[in-house]
XYZ file of C-alpha atoms in Angstrom:
313
model
C 144.261 145.823 116.450
C 143.788 147.081 120.000
C 140.816 146.256 122.226
C 140.127 148.095 125.461
C 138.025 146.541 128.212
C 136.854 149.180 130.699
C 136.335 146.423 133.256
C 138.580 143.563 134.293
C 137.462 139.997 133.478
C 138.754 137.083 135.536
C 142.277 135.960 134.732
C 141.098 132.780 132.982
C 138.726 134.859 130.857
C 141.550 137.175 129.866
C 143.642 134.140 128.936
C 140.795 132.768 126.846
C 140.722 135.970 124.793
C 144.483 136.209 124.430
C 144.708 132.559 123.342
C 141.879 132.898 120.815
C 143.280 136.142 119.377
C 147.105 136.245 119.644
C 147.184 138.975 116.989
C 145.140 141.368 119.159
C 146.463 143.673 121.877
C 144.023 143.470 124.790
C 144.033 146.032 127.590
C 141.982 145.232 130.677
C 141.754 148.464 132.649
C 139.275 149.500 135.334
C 138.330 153.185 135.111
C 141.625 153.884 133.342
C 140.966 155.446 129.954
C 144.546 156.126 128.915
C 144.219 153.635 126.048
C 141.168 155.294 124.497
C 143.075 157.120 121.706
C 144.559 153.885 120.364
C 141.577 151.548 120.848
C 139.887 150.079 117.771
C 137.213 148.324 119.841
C 135.878 149.142 123.307
C 134.166 146.591 125.544
C 132.208 148.247 128.346
C 129.259 147.788 130.683
C 127.884 150.940 129.069
C 127.909 153.217 132.094
C 131.418 154.655 132.021
C 131.742 156.329 128.618
C 131.130 160.035 128.081
C 130.935 162.184 124.964
C 134.473 163.344 125.770
C 135.628 159.719 125.853
C 134.131 159.112 122.408
C 135.955 162.172 121.083
C 139.204 160.886 122.590
C 138.704 157.421 121.078
C 139.702 158.601 117.611
C 140.139 155.129 116.115
C 137.233 153.249 117.668
C 134.877 151.575 115.201
C 132.908 149.217 117.438
C 131.639 149.434 121.009
C 130.544 146.139 122.547
C 128.296 146.699 125.563
C 128.393 143.788 128.011
C 124.850 144.604 129.067
C 121.415 144.853 127.474
C 120.776 148.489 128.448
C 122.474 151.280 126.514
C 120.618 154.313 127.892
C 123.696 155.661 129.695
C 125.867 155.750 126.581
C 126.478 159.156 124.924
C 124.113 158.437 122.027
C 124.610 161.608 120.003
C 128.407 161.441 120.083
C 128.327 157.806 118.975
C 125.754 158.394 116.222
C 127.701 161.350 114.830
C 130.770 159.145 114.494
C 128.813 156.252 112.968
C 130.326 153.838 115.485
C 128.908 150.310 115.479
C 127.326 149.345 118.801
C 126.273 145.861 119.879
C 125.105 144.442 123.190
C 124.530 141.078 124.840
C 120.762 140.965 124.565
C 119.440 137.715 126.005
C 122.387 137.118 128.316
C 120.284 137.962 131.365
C 117.368 135.685 130.671
C 118.313 132.772 132.933
C 119.375 134.647 136.105
C 116.645 137.274 135.758
C 113.886 134.744 135.138
C 115.068 132.771 138.164
C 115.122 135.971 140.245
C 111.552 136.856 139.271
C 110.354 133.338 140.058
C 112.239 133.311 143.364
C 110.583 136.541 144.497
C 107.137 135.365 143.427
C 107.448 131.989 145.132
C 108.845 133.657 148.246
C 105.809 135.933 148.512
C 103.206 133.327 147.571
C 104.630 130.694 149.932
C 105.126 133.208 152.792
C 108.870 132.667 153.074
C 109.609 136.126 154.575
C 107.167 135.363 157.420
C 108.616 131.884 157.940
C 112.149 133.292 158.107
C 111.092 136.028 160.529
C 109.349 133.486 162.769
C 112.517 131.407 162.819
C 114.586 134.390 163.943
C 111.985 135.033 166.654
C 111.949 131.341 167.623
C 108.182 131.388 167.064
C 106.371 128.155 166.115
C 103.389 129.545 164.225
C 101.526 127.387 161.722
C 98.991 130.099 160.859
C 100.765 131.024 157.651
C 98.771 132.528 154.782
C 100.273 130.894 151.713
C 98.832 130.669 148.222
C 99.725 129.133 144.867
C 100.975 130.349 141.522
C 98.875 127.691 139.807
C 95.765 129.089 138.172
C 96.864 132.722 138.332
C 97.587 135.214 135.524
C 100.721 137.226 134.747
C 100.898 140.269 132.479
C 104.458 140.547 131.174
C 105.509 143.927 129.766
C 108.360 143.228 127.367
C 108.164 139.542 126.357
C 111.549 139.508 124.651
C 114.326 137.076 125.528
C 114.008 137.661 129.283
C 110.234 138.061 129.367
C 109.707 134.935 127.293
C 111.918 132.900 129.626
C 109.898 134.211 132.572
C 106.760 133.166 130.677
C 108.145 129.676 130.112
C 108.844 129.167 133.799
C 105.500 130.600 134.873
C 103.610 128.393 132.433
C 105.337 125.377 133.999
C 103.701 126.423 137.282
C 100.287 126.641 135.652
C 100.248 130.423 135.249
C 98.422 132.011 132.312
C 100.707 134.488 130.566
C 99.708 137.662 128.724
C 102.510 139.408 126.841
C 102.508 143.124 126.127
C 104.748 144.887 123.596
C 104.534 147.875 121.273
C 103.079 145.876 118.358
C 101.047 143.186 120.057
C 102.742 140.571 117.846
C 103.048 137.055 119.214
C 105.992 136.213 121.477
C 107.254 132.908 122.824
C 105.556 131.377 125.869
C 102.682 133.855 125.893
C 99.110 132.547 125.950
C 97.866 135.904 124.710
C 99.338 139.140 123.387
C 98.326 142.790 123.606
C 99.906 146.064 122.486
C 100.894 148.954 124.779
C 97.780 150.907 123.821
C 95.557 148.123 125.196
C 97.325 147.541 128.538
C 94.424 149.001 130.524
C 92.072 146.358 129.150
C 94.184 143.489 130.497
C 95.393 144.871 133.838
C 92.194 143.856 135.716
C 92.928 140.215 134.793
C 96.496 140.142 136.096
C 97.574 138.785 139.456
C 101.165 139.797 138.658
C 102.293 142.699 136.479
C 105.937 142.188 135.499
C 108.001 144.694 133.534
C 111.219 143.792 131.726
C 111.033 146.826 129.436
C 114.130 148.818 128.421
C 114.311 152.581 128.801
C 113.133 154.233 125.582
C 111.129 157.342 124.736
C 108.086 155.103 124.420
C 108.472 153.329 127.759
C 109.402 156.254 130.012
C 106.495 156.928 132.408
C 104.473 154.354 130.469
C 102.541 153.367 133.599
C 100.406 156.087 135.137
C 97.949 156.414 138.010
C 95.203 155.070 135.741
C 97.128 151.836 135.186
C 97.530 151.151 138.897
C 93.890 151.935 139.560
C 93.014 149.322 136.933
C 95.022 146.602 138.707
C 93.573 144.198 141.266
C 94.129 145.338 144.845
C 95.734 141.902 145.352
C 98.147 142.374 142.424
C 101.919 142.126 142.768
C 103.787 144.690 140.650
C 107.358 143.753 139.688
C 109.786 146.045 137.863
C 112.941 144.355 136.597
C 113.410 146.522 133.498
C 114.164 150.193 134.080
C 113.191 152.571 136.874
C 111.747 155.270 134.633
C 108.784 153.065 133.657
C 106.758 154.669 136.454
C 107.391 157.678 138.669
C 107.955 157.191 142.389
C 105.018 159.496 143.111
C 102.603 157.312 141.143
C 103.860 154.031 142.590
C 103.969 155.321 146.159
C 100.393 156.525 145.861
C 99.282 153.117 144.559
C 101.047 151.319 147.429
C 99.921 153.672 150.174
C 96.297 153.650 148.995
C 96.439 149.846 148.641
C 95.480 149.904 144.974
C 97.937 147.014 144.671
C 99.140 144.527 147.289
C 102.868 145.020 146.951
C 105.794 145.843 144.682
C 109.037 143.990 144.023
C 111.544 146.467 142.618
C 114.960 145.697 141.174
C 115.267 149.075 139.432
C 114.516 152.619 140.566
C 114.147 156.171 139.297
C 117.289 157.071 141.242
C 120.073 154.555 141.789
C 121.458 153.917 144.318
C 118.146 154.301 146.143
C 118.538 157.167 148.657
C 118.787 155.991 152.269
C 115.807 158.143 153.270
C 113.512 156.814 150.547
C 110.142 155.466 151.807
C 110.587 152.166 149.951
C 113.176 150.988 152.479
C 110.712 150.857 155.363
C 107.480 149.904 153.581
C 106.100 146.464 154.461
C 104.625 146.028 150.993
C 107.820 146.761 149.034
C 110.773 144.493 148.321
C 113.934 146.463 147.493
C 116.387 144.558 145.308
C 119.459 146.720 144.483
C 119.548 146.074 140.713
C 121.011 142.595 141.178
C 118.490 140.316 139.452
C 120.843 139.673 136.521
C 123.873 138.862 138.650
C 125.422 135.476 138.039
C 128.862 133.921 138.221
C 128.419 133.078 134.537
C 127.718 136.654 133.394
C 131.056 137.617 131.810
C 131.519 134.077 130.486
C 128.230 134.358 128.601
C 129.149 137.852 127.372
C 132.375 136.463 125.928
C 130.431 133.653 124.254
C 128.687 136.406 122.280
C 131.734 138.652 121.805
C 134.246 136.035 120.594
C 132.298 134.809 117.511
C 131.481 138.418 116.639
C 135.132 139.404 116.947
C 136.251 136.535 114.708
C 133.899 137.711 111.963
C 134.865 141.359 112.487
C 138.569 140.582 112.142
C 137.936 138.508 109.028
C 135.925 141.038 107.042
C 134.396 143.573 109.479
C 131.091 141.704 109.468
C 128.497 143.645 111.474
C 128.171 141.919 114.867
C 125.079 140.098 116.050
C 122.960 141.898 118.659
C 123.405 145.168 116.777
C 121.935 148.144 118.644
C 119.848 150.860 117.002
C 121.078 153.948 118.836
C 118.111 156.008 117.617
C 115.534 153.563 119.012
C 117.552 152.878 122.145
C 117.655 149.075 121.896
């Protein structure tokens, strides 16, 4: 049994794997795909495999994606081979929920202004701060991450409305609505937060009509995928002050071009797709991978967090 990691875990993490599975040959290689033809399992972040790589990986039976998103994988090549794909859904919920809350608290409590005044050595007590308490958040995608965001927001006295394709109840949501009824709830939301993956159903889900339905004091936050809304639509909403501001961790084009208007807009926060970063990331990914691998080696049990390549999640 040979397992290829297309990224390099820390030395102690490599040792953990090698100690747990002495019968397995692990190869930890960064951007070096020479072991593809002999690999039985590939562990990847999901952004570095092409259709040609899948063809070269003649023996591979399982691809473990150390990420929640799989949109950059060569779906057709994988489906044609019938390769099992799993991810680490839920691994991001703690760091991403903390990132969302940090940005919200920063804006509501005027921290950017306070920091700027400090740099300017300006003692100015005329700071316009407000509270989360008593406000309403509309969360698009109340899965593992969205539900954790809802839990934290509820602790601050925020009413939470979840929105998914079915409208079925999700954890830590005071109310639920389906995608087709988003427009009805947008006028109630002080914060519109998206944690949605990239699927055929979610691409360009938000249109000009949705932003026109939002409060002009609303904060729009996208921590899911950049193709939820086009730049043209969002820029128009920001420039015409249909919403107060946007906090963006994901973008239509990444890296964000240096000449993009977002960089210099006072009502946009640019976060370079880092909301899920944490020193515990790979450790948590291994906590999911190791039990799955034990079962796979025993009797090829299908791993938890199985991905439906046709649906895209």
